[in-house]
């Protein structure tokens, strides 16, 4: 029977050491965010490449080296395609004849007039020009330009880090043997790595499958009401689906809000709002819980706190990686006796490990810990 690794210290000293280490780690990831953010994204892509590679190997007769090359090409192309689709789709909003920007002024004026009429107000409603005059548009445009520049620069650094990580994979096994000469300790370290990888891959699998289902129904709904750029909004819904809490809000509210601007009537926005909320409700309460199983045994409060923390520290990239990082933290903390109480707090059911019969199954990030042992 396996149990968490224990450290030969008193309980008070051990807990104090763990607390100090957590605080120091939090400070380090904040101060070094410019370096660690692209590195974390590169590690995330590396895990995706490894998962795609093993998927190809298990289901095709392709040799291992060719499967690795194919996985790398697919993930890199998907990475750049995502950026290209977002940039190209966003550019459509600024088209002088058909873009949202060309229609937003008159349409918002009409919406304000309708609101005043429904509310029974007799005053003259303000125009959009009056409202915009009160806003410092230049500062917002400068912020958008800085964000766009940051995305391009960050993407370059992500690819550089990814290249070095791929190059260092060849010596990883030798490093593992050097760090853990004892075979039993090395097996435990590999088990922790497999658990972390399985948790992240399980999260990606669940989010990808449910995201595709949501996007399929959302696309049909948007095409049914005639919303322009339905494909762009479908892709946005898929991408933001990887951001917990906020992703669902954006997916359920952004298309209806833009439908208000695009159409002269309101029923299209109402249909989109009700339809998208129904789709997200069914997915979040019926489909995802059944698929997650043991792959995401994370407390909902922890998911929210992780989103807030990593969003504050690493911005949008931190929001995307918040749940995988929480899964990784729980798997690692559960291995040590001094930090296992933190893993229990992070878990959804108080058990960072789950009972499992027979050999370990791919994609499971928890196993039943056998007996306690000392270092």
Coordinates of C-alpha atoms in Angstrom, one line a residue, residues 1-371:
X1 CA 0.0 0.0 0.0
X2 CA 1.3 3.4 -1.0
X3 CA 1.0 6.6 1.0
X4 CA 2.2 10.2 0.8
X5 CA 5.9 10.8 1.3
X6 CA 6.7 12.0 4.8
X7 CA 9.3 14.6 5.8
X8 CA 11.2 13.9 9.1
X9 CA 10.1 17.1 10.9
X10 CA 7.7 18.1 13.7
X11 CA 4.1 18.8 12.7
X12 CA 4.3 22.5 13.5
X13 CA 7.6 22.9 11.7
X14 CA 6.5 20.9 8.7
X15 CA 3.3 23.0 8.3
X16 CA 5.2 26.2 8.8
X17 CA 7.7 25.2 6.1
X18 CA 4.9 24.3 3.7
X19 CA 3.2 27.6 4.3
X20 CA 6.4 29.6 3.7
X21 CA 7.1 27.6 0.6
X22 CA 3.6 28.4 -0.8
X23 CA 3.9 32.1 0.0
X24 CA 7.4 32.3 -1.6
X25 CA 6.2 30.4 -4.6
X26 CA 3.3 32.8 -5.1
X27 CA 5.6 35.8 -4.8
X28 CA 8.0 34.2 -7.3
X29 CA 5.3 33.5 -10.0
X30 CA 4.2 37.1 -9.7
X31 CA 7.6 38.8 -9.9
X32 CA 8.8 36.4 -12.7
X33 CA 5.4 36.4 -14.6
X34 CA 7.0 37.8 -17.8
X35 CA 9.3 34.8 -17.9
X36 CA 7.0 32.1 -16.4
X37 CA 3.9 32.9 -18.4
X38 CA 5.3 31.8 -21.9
X39 CA 7.1 28.9 -20.2
X40 CA 3.8 27.7 -18.6
X41 CA 2.0 28.0 -22.0
X42 CA 4.9 26.1 -23.6
X43 CA 4.6 23.3 -21.0
X44 CA 0.9 23.2 -21.6
X45 CA 1.5 22.8 -25.4
X46 CA 4.1 20.1 -24.7
X47 CA 1.5 18.1 -22.7
X48 CA -0.9 18.5 -25.6
X49 CA 1.7 17.4 -28.1
X50 CA 2.5 14.3 -26.0
X51 CA -1.2 13.5 -25.7
X52 CA -1.9 13.8 -29.4
X53 CA 1.2 11.7 -30.2
X54 CA 0.0 8.9 -28.0
X55 CA -3.5 9.2 -29.5
X56 CA -2.0 8.7 -33.0
X57 CA 0.2 5.8 -31.8
X58 CA -2.7 4.0 -30.2
X59 CA -5.0 4.3 -33.2
X60 CA -2.8 4.2 -36.2
X61 CA 0.2 2.2 -37.4
X62 CA 2.3 5.3 -37.6
X63 CA 5.8 4.9 -36.1
X64 CA 6.6 6.8 -32.9
X65 CA 8.9 9.4 -34.4
X66 CA 6.4 10.2 -37.2
X67 CA 3.6 10.4 -34.7
X68 CA 5.6 12.9 -32.7
X69 CA 6.2 15.0 -35.7
X70 CA 2.6 14.9 -36.8
X71 CA 1.5 15.9 -33.3
X72 CA 3.9 18.8 -33.2
X73 CA 2.7 20.1 -36.5
X74 CA -1.0 19.7 -35.6
X75 CA -0.6 21.6 -32.3
X76 CA 1.6 24.4 -33.7
X77 CA -0.8 24.9 -36.6
X78 CA -3.7 24.9 -34.2
X79 CA -1.9 27.5 -32.0
X80 CA -1.3 29.9 -34.9
X81 CA -4.7 29.2 -36.5
X82 CA -6.4 30.2 -33.2
X83 CA -4.6 33.5 -33.2
X84 CA -5.3 34.1 -36.9
X85 CA -9.0 33.3 -36.6
X86 CA -9.4 35.7 -33.7
X87 CA -7.4 38.5 -35.5
X88 CA -9.3 38.0 -38.8
X89 CA -12.7 37.8 -37.2
X90 CA -12.0 40.9 -35.0
X91 CA -11.0 42.8 -38.2
X92 CA -14.4 42.2 -39.6
X93 CA -16.0 44.3 -36.9
X94 CA -14.1 47.3 -38.2
X95 CA -15.2 47.0 -41.9
X96 CA -16.5 50.4 -43.0
X97 CA -19.6 49.1 -44.7
X98 CA -20.7 45.9 -42.9
X99 CA -18.8 45.8 -39.6
X100 CA -20.3 46.3 -36.2
X101 CA -18.5 49.6 -35.7
X102 CA -20.2 51.1 -38.8
X103 CA -23.6 50.3 -37.3
X104 CA -23.1 50.7 -33.6
X105 CA -23.7 54.4 -33.3
X106 CA -27.2 54.6 -35.0
X107 CA -28.3 51.3 -33.5
X108 CA -27.4 52.3 -29.9
X109 CA -29.1 55.6 -30.4
X110 CA -32.3 53.7 -31.3
X111 CA -31.9 51.3 -28.3
X112 CA -31.6 54.3 -26.0
X113 CA -34.7 55.8 -27.5
X114 CA -36.6 52.6 -27.0
X115 CA -35.4 52.3 -23.4
X116 CA -36.6 55.8 -22.6
X117 CA -40.0 55.1 -24.3
X118 CA -40.5 51.8 -22.4
X119 CA -39.5 53.4 -19.1
X120 CA -41.9 56.3 -19.8
X121 CA -39.3 59.0 -19.6
X122 CA -40.1 62.2 -21.3
X123 CA -36.5 63.6 -21.4
X124 CA -34.5 63.5 -24.6
X125 CA -32.2 60.5 -24.5
X126 CA -28.5 61.1 -24.8
X127 CA -26.8 60.1 -28.0
X128 CA -23.9 57.7 -28.4
X129 CA -21.7 60.5 -29.4
X130 CA -22.5 62.3 -26.1
X131 CA -21.7 59.1 -24.1
X132 CA -18.4 58.5 -26.0
X133 CA -17.3 62.0 -25.4
X134 CA -17.2 61.3 -21.7
X135 CA -14.9 58.3 -22.2
X136 CA -11.1 58.5 -22.8
X137 CA -11.2 56.5 -26.0
X138 CA -7.5 57.0 -26.7
X139 CA -6.4 55.3 -23.5
X140 CA -8.5 52.2 -24.3
X141 CA -7.1 52.0 -27.9
X142 CA -3.6 52.3 -26.5
X143 CA -4.4 49.5 -24.1
X144 CA -5.7 47.3 -26.9
X145 CA -2.6 48.0 -29.0
X146 CA -0.4 47.0 -26.1
X147 CA -2.3 43.8 -25.6
X148 CA -2.0 42.9 -29.3
X149 CA 1.7 43.6 -29.2
X150 CA 2.0 41.4 -26.0
X151 CA 0.2 38.5 -27.7
X152 CA 2.6 38.6 -30.7
X153 CA 5.7 38.8 -28.5
X154 CA 4.3 36.2 -26.1
X155 CA 3.6 33.8 -28.9
X156 CA 7.2 34.0 -30.1
X157 CA 8.6 33.3 -26.6
X158 CA 6.2 30.4 -26.3
X159 CA 7.5 28.8 -29.4
X160 CA 11.1 29.4 -28.3
X161 CA 10.5 27.8 -25.0
X162 CA 8.6 24.9 -26.7
X163 CA 11.6 24.3 -29.0
X164 CA 14.0 24.0 -26.0
X165 CA 11.6 21.8 -24.1
X166 CA 11.3 19.4 -27.0
X167 CA 15.0 19.3 -27.4
X168 CA 15.5 18.5 -23.7
X169 CA 13.0 15.6 -23.7
X170 CA 15.7 13.2 -24.9
X171 CA 17.7 13.6 -21.7
X172 CA 14.8 13.6 -19.4
X173 CA 15.0 9.9 -18.6
X174 CA 18.7 10.1 -17.8
X175 CA 18.0 13.1 -15.5
X176 CA 15.3 11.1 -13.8
X177 CA 17.7 8.2 -13.1
X178 CA 20.3 10.7 -11.8
X179 CA 17.8 12.4 -9.4
X180 CA 16.3 9.1 -8.2
X181 CA 18.9 6.3 -8.3
X182 CA 16.6 4.1 -6.2
X183 CA 14.2 2.3 -8.5
X184 CA 11.3 2.5 -6.1
X185 CA 11.7 6.2 -5.6
X186 CA 12.0 6.7 -9.3
X187 CA 8.8 4.7 -9.9
X188 CA 7.0 6.9 -7.4
X189 CA 8.3 10.1 -9.2
X190 CA 7.1 8.7 -12.5
X191 CA 3.7 7.9 -10.9
X192 CA 3.4 11.5 -9.8
X193 CA 4.2 12.7 -13.3
X194 CA 1.7 10.3 -14.8
X195 CA -0.9 11.5 -12.4
X196 CA -0.3 15.1 -13.2
X197 CA -0.2 14.5 -16.9
X198 CA -3.4 12.4 -16.7
X199 CA -5.2 15.1 -14.8
X200 CA -4.3 17.8 -17.4
X201 CA -5.1 15.6 -20.3
X202 CA -8.4 14.5 -18.8
X203 CA -9.3 18.2 -18.3
X204 CA -8.4 19.0 -21.9
X205 CA -10.4 16.1 -23.2
X206 CA -13.5 17.0 -21.2
X207 CA -13.3 20.7 -22.2
X208 CA -12.7 19.9 -25.8
X209 CA -15.5 17.4 -26.2
X210 CA -18.1 19.5 -24.4
X211 CA -16.8 22.6 -26.2
X212 CA -17.4 21.0 -29.6
X213 CA -20.9 19.9 -28.6
X214 CA -21.7 23.4 -27.3
X215 CA -20.3 25.0 -30.5
X216 CA -22.3 22.7 -32.8
X217 CA -25.6 23.7 -31.2
X218 CA -24.6 27.4 -30.8
X219 CA -23.6 27.6 -34.5
X220 CA -26.9 26.1 -35.6
X221 CA -28.7 28.6 -33.4
X222 CA -26.7 31.6 -34.6
X223 CA -27.2 30.6 -38.2
X224 CA -30.9 30.1 -37.6
X225 CA -31.3 33.8 -36.5
X226 CA -29.0 35.0 -39.2
X227 CA -26.2 36.4 -37.0
X228 CA -23.3 37.6 -39.1
X229 CA -19.8 36.1 -38.4
X230 CA -21.4 33.0 -36.8
X231 CA -18.2 31.0 -37.4
X232 CA -16.1 33.6 -35.6
X233 CA -18.4 33.6 -32.6
X234 CA -18.5 29.8 -32.6
X235 CA -14.7 29.7 -32.4
X236 CA -14.7 32.3 -29.6
X237 CA -17.2 30.2 -27.6
X238 CA -14.9 27.2 -28.0
X239 CA -11.8 29.1 -26.9
X240 CA -13.4 30.8 -23.9
X241 CA -14.8 27.5 -22.8
X242 CA -11.4 26.7 -21.3
X243 CA -11.8 29.6 -18.9
X244 CA -13.9 28.5 -16.0
X245 CA -16.8 30.7 -14.9
X246 CA -16.0 33.7 -17.1
X247 CA -15.9 31.6 -20.2
X248 CA -19.6 30.6 -19.8
X249 CA -20.5 34.2 -19.2
X250 CA -18.8 35.4 -22.4
X251 CA -20.2 32.6 -24.5
X252 CA -23.7 33.2 -23.3
X253 CA -23.8 37.0 -23.4
X254 CA -21.5 38.2 -26.1
X255 CA -23.4 36.9 -29.2
X256 CA -26.8 38.3 -27.9
X257 CA -25.2 41.7 -27.2
X258 CA -23.8 41.9 -30.7
X259 CA -27.1 40.7 -32.1
X260 CA -28.7 43.8 -30.5
X261 CA -26.4 45.9 -32.7
X262 CA -26.7 43.8 -35.9
X263 CA -30.5 43.6 -36.1
X264 CA -33.2 46.2 -36.2
X265 CA -35.5 44.0 -34.0
X266 CA -34.9 42.5 -30.6
X267 CA -36.2 38.9 -31.0
X268 CA -32.9 37.6 -32.4
X269 CA -31.0 38.7 -29.3
X270 CA -33.6 37.2 -27.0
X271 CA -33.6 33.9 -28.9
X272 CA -29.8 33.8 -28.7
X273 CA -29.7 34.6 -25.0
X274 CA -32.3 32.0 -24.1
X275 CA -30.9 29.3 -26.4
X276 CA -27.2 29.8 -25.4
X277 CA -28.0 29.9 -21.7
X278 CA -30.0 26.6 -22.1
X279 CA -27.1 25.0 -24.0
X280 CA -24.6 26.1 -21.4
X281 CA -26.9 24.9 -18.5
X282 CA -27.3 21.5 -20.0
X283 CA -23.6 21.1 -20.7
X284 CA -22.5 22.4 -17.3
X285 CA -25.0 20.4 -15.2
X286 CA -25.6 17.2 -17.1
X287 CA -22.8 16.5 -19.6
X288 CA -19.6 17.8 -18.0
X289 CA -20.2 16.2 -14.5
X290 CA -20.7 12.8 -16.2
X291 CA -17.5 13.1 -18.3
X292 CA -15.2 14.6 -15.6
X293 CA -15.4 11.6 -13.2
X294 CA -12.1 11.5 -11.4
X295 CA -10.2 13.7 -13.9
X296 CA -11.2 16.9 -12.2
X297 CA -11.8 16.3 -8.5
X298 CA -11.5 20.0 -7.7
X299 CA -13.6 22.0 -5.3
X300 CA -15.7 24.6 -7.2
X301 CA -14.5 27.3 -4.7
X302 CA -10.9 26.4 -5.5
X303 CA -11.7 26.7 -9.3
X304 CA -13.0 30.2 -8.7
X305 CA -10.0 31.2 -6.4
X306 CA -7.6 29.7 -8.9
X307 CA -9.2 31.7 -11.7
X308 CA -8.9 34.9 -9.7
X309 CA -5.3 34.3 -8.5
X310 CA -3.8 33.2 -11.8
X311 CA -5.8 35.8 -13.7
X312 CA -4.3 38.4 -11.4
X313 CA -0.8 37.0 -11.7
X314 CA -0.6 36.0 -15.4
X315 CA -3.6 37.7 -17.0
X316 CA -5.5 35.9 -19.7
X317 CA -3.0 33.1 -20.0
X318 CA -3.4 32.5 -16.3
X319 CA -7.1 32.2 -16.7
X320 CA -6.7 29.6 -19.3
X321 CA -4.3 27.6 -17.2
X322 CA -5.9 28.1 -13.8
X323 CA -7.8 24.8 -13.6
X324 CA -4.9 22.6 -15.0
X325 CA -2.5 24.3 -12.6
X326 CA -4.9 23.5 -9.7
X327 CA -5.1 19.9 -10.9
X328 CA -1.3 19.7 -11.0
X329 CA -0.9 21.3 -7.6
X330 CA -3.4 18.9 -6.0
X331 CA -1.6 15.9 -7.5
X332 CA 1.8 17.1 -6.2
X333 CA 0.7 18.2 -2.8
X334 CA -1.0 14.9 -2.2
X335 CA 2.3 13.1 -2.4
X336 CA 3.8 14.6 0.7
X337 CA 2.6 14.0 4.3
X338 CA 3.2 17.7 5.2
X339 CA 1.2 19.1 2.4
X340 CA -1.5 16.5 1.9
X341 CA -3.9 18.5 4.0
X342 CA -3.7 21.2 1.3
X343 CA -4.5 18.6 -1.4
X344 CA -7.5 17.5 0.7
X345 CA -8.7 21.2 0.8
X346 CA -8.3 21.5 -3.0
X347 CA -10.2 18.3 -3.8
X348 CA -13.9 18.2 -4.4
X349 CA -14.8 15.2 -2.2
X350 CA -12.0 15.4 0.4
X351 CA -10.1 12.5 -1.3
X352 CA -7.2 13.7 -3.5
X353 CA -7.0 10.0 -4.5
X354 CA -9.8 7.8 -5.7
X355 CA -10.2 4.1 -5.2
X356 CA -9.3 2.2 -8.4
X357 CA -9.5 -1.4 -9.1
X358 CA -7.0 -3.2 -11.3
X359 CA -4.3 -1.4 -13.3
X360 CA -4.2 2.3 -13.6
X361 CA -6.4 3.7 -16.4
X362 CA -5.2 6.4 -18.8
X363 CA -6.5 9.8 -18.0
X364 CA -7.1 9.1 -14.3
X365 CA -5.2 11.5 -12.1
X366 CA -6.0 9.8 -8.7
X367 CA -5.2 6.4 -7.4
X368 CA -6.0 4.8 -4.1
X369 CA -3.0 5.4 -1.7
X370 CA -2.0 2.3 0.0
X371 CA -0.2 2.5 3.3

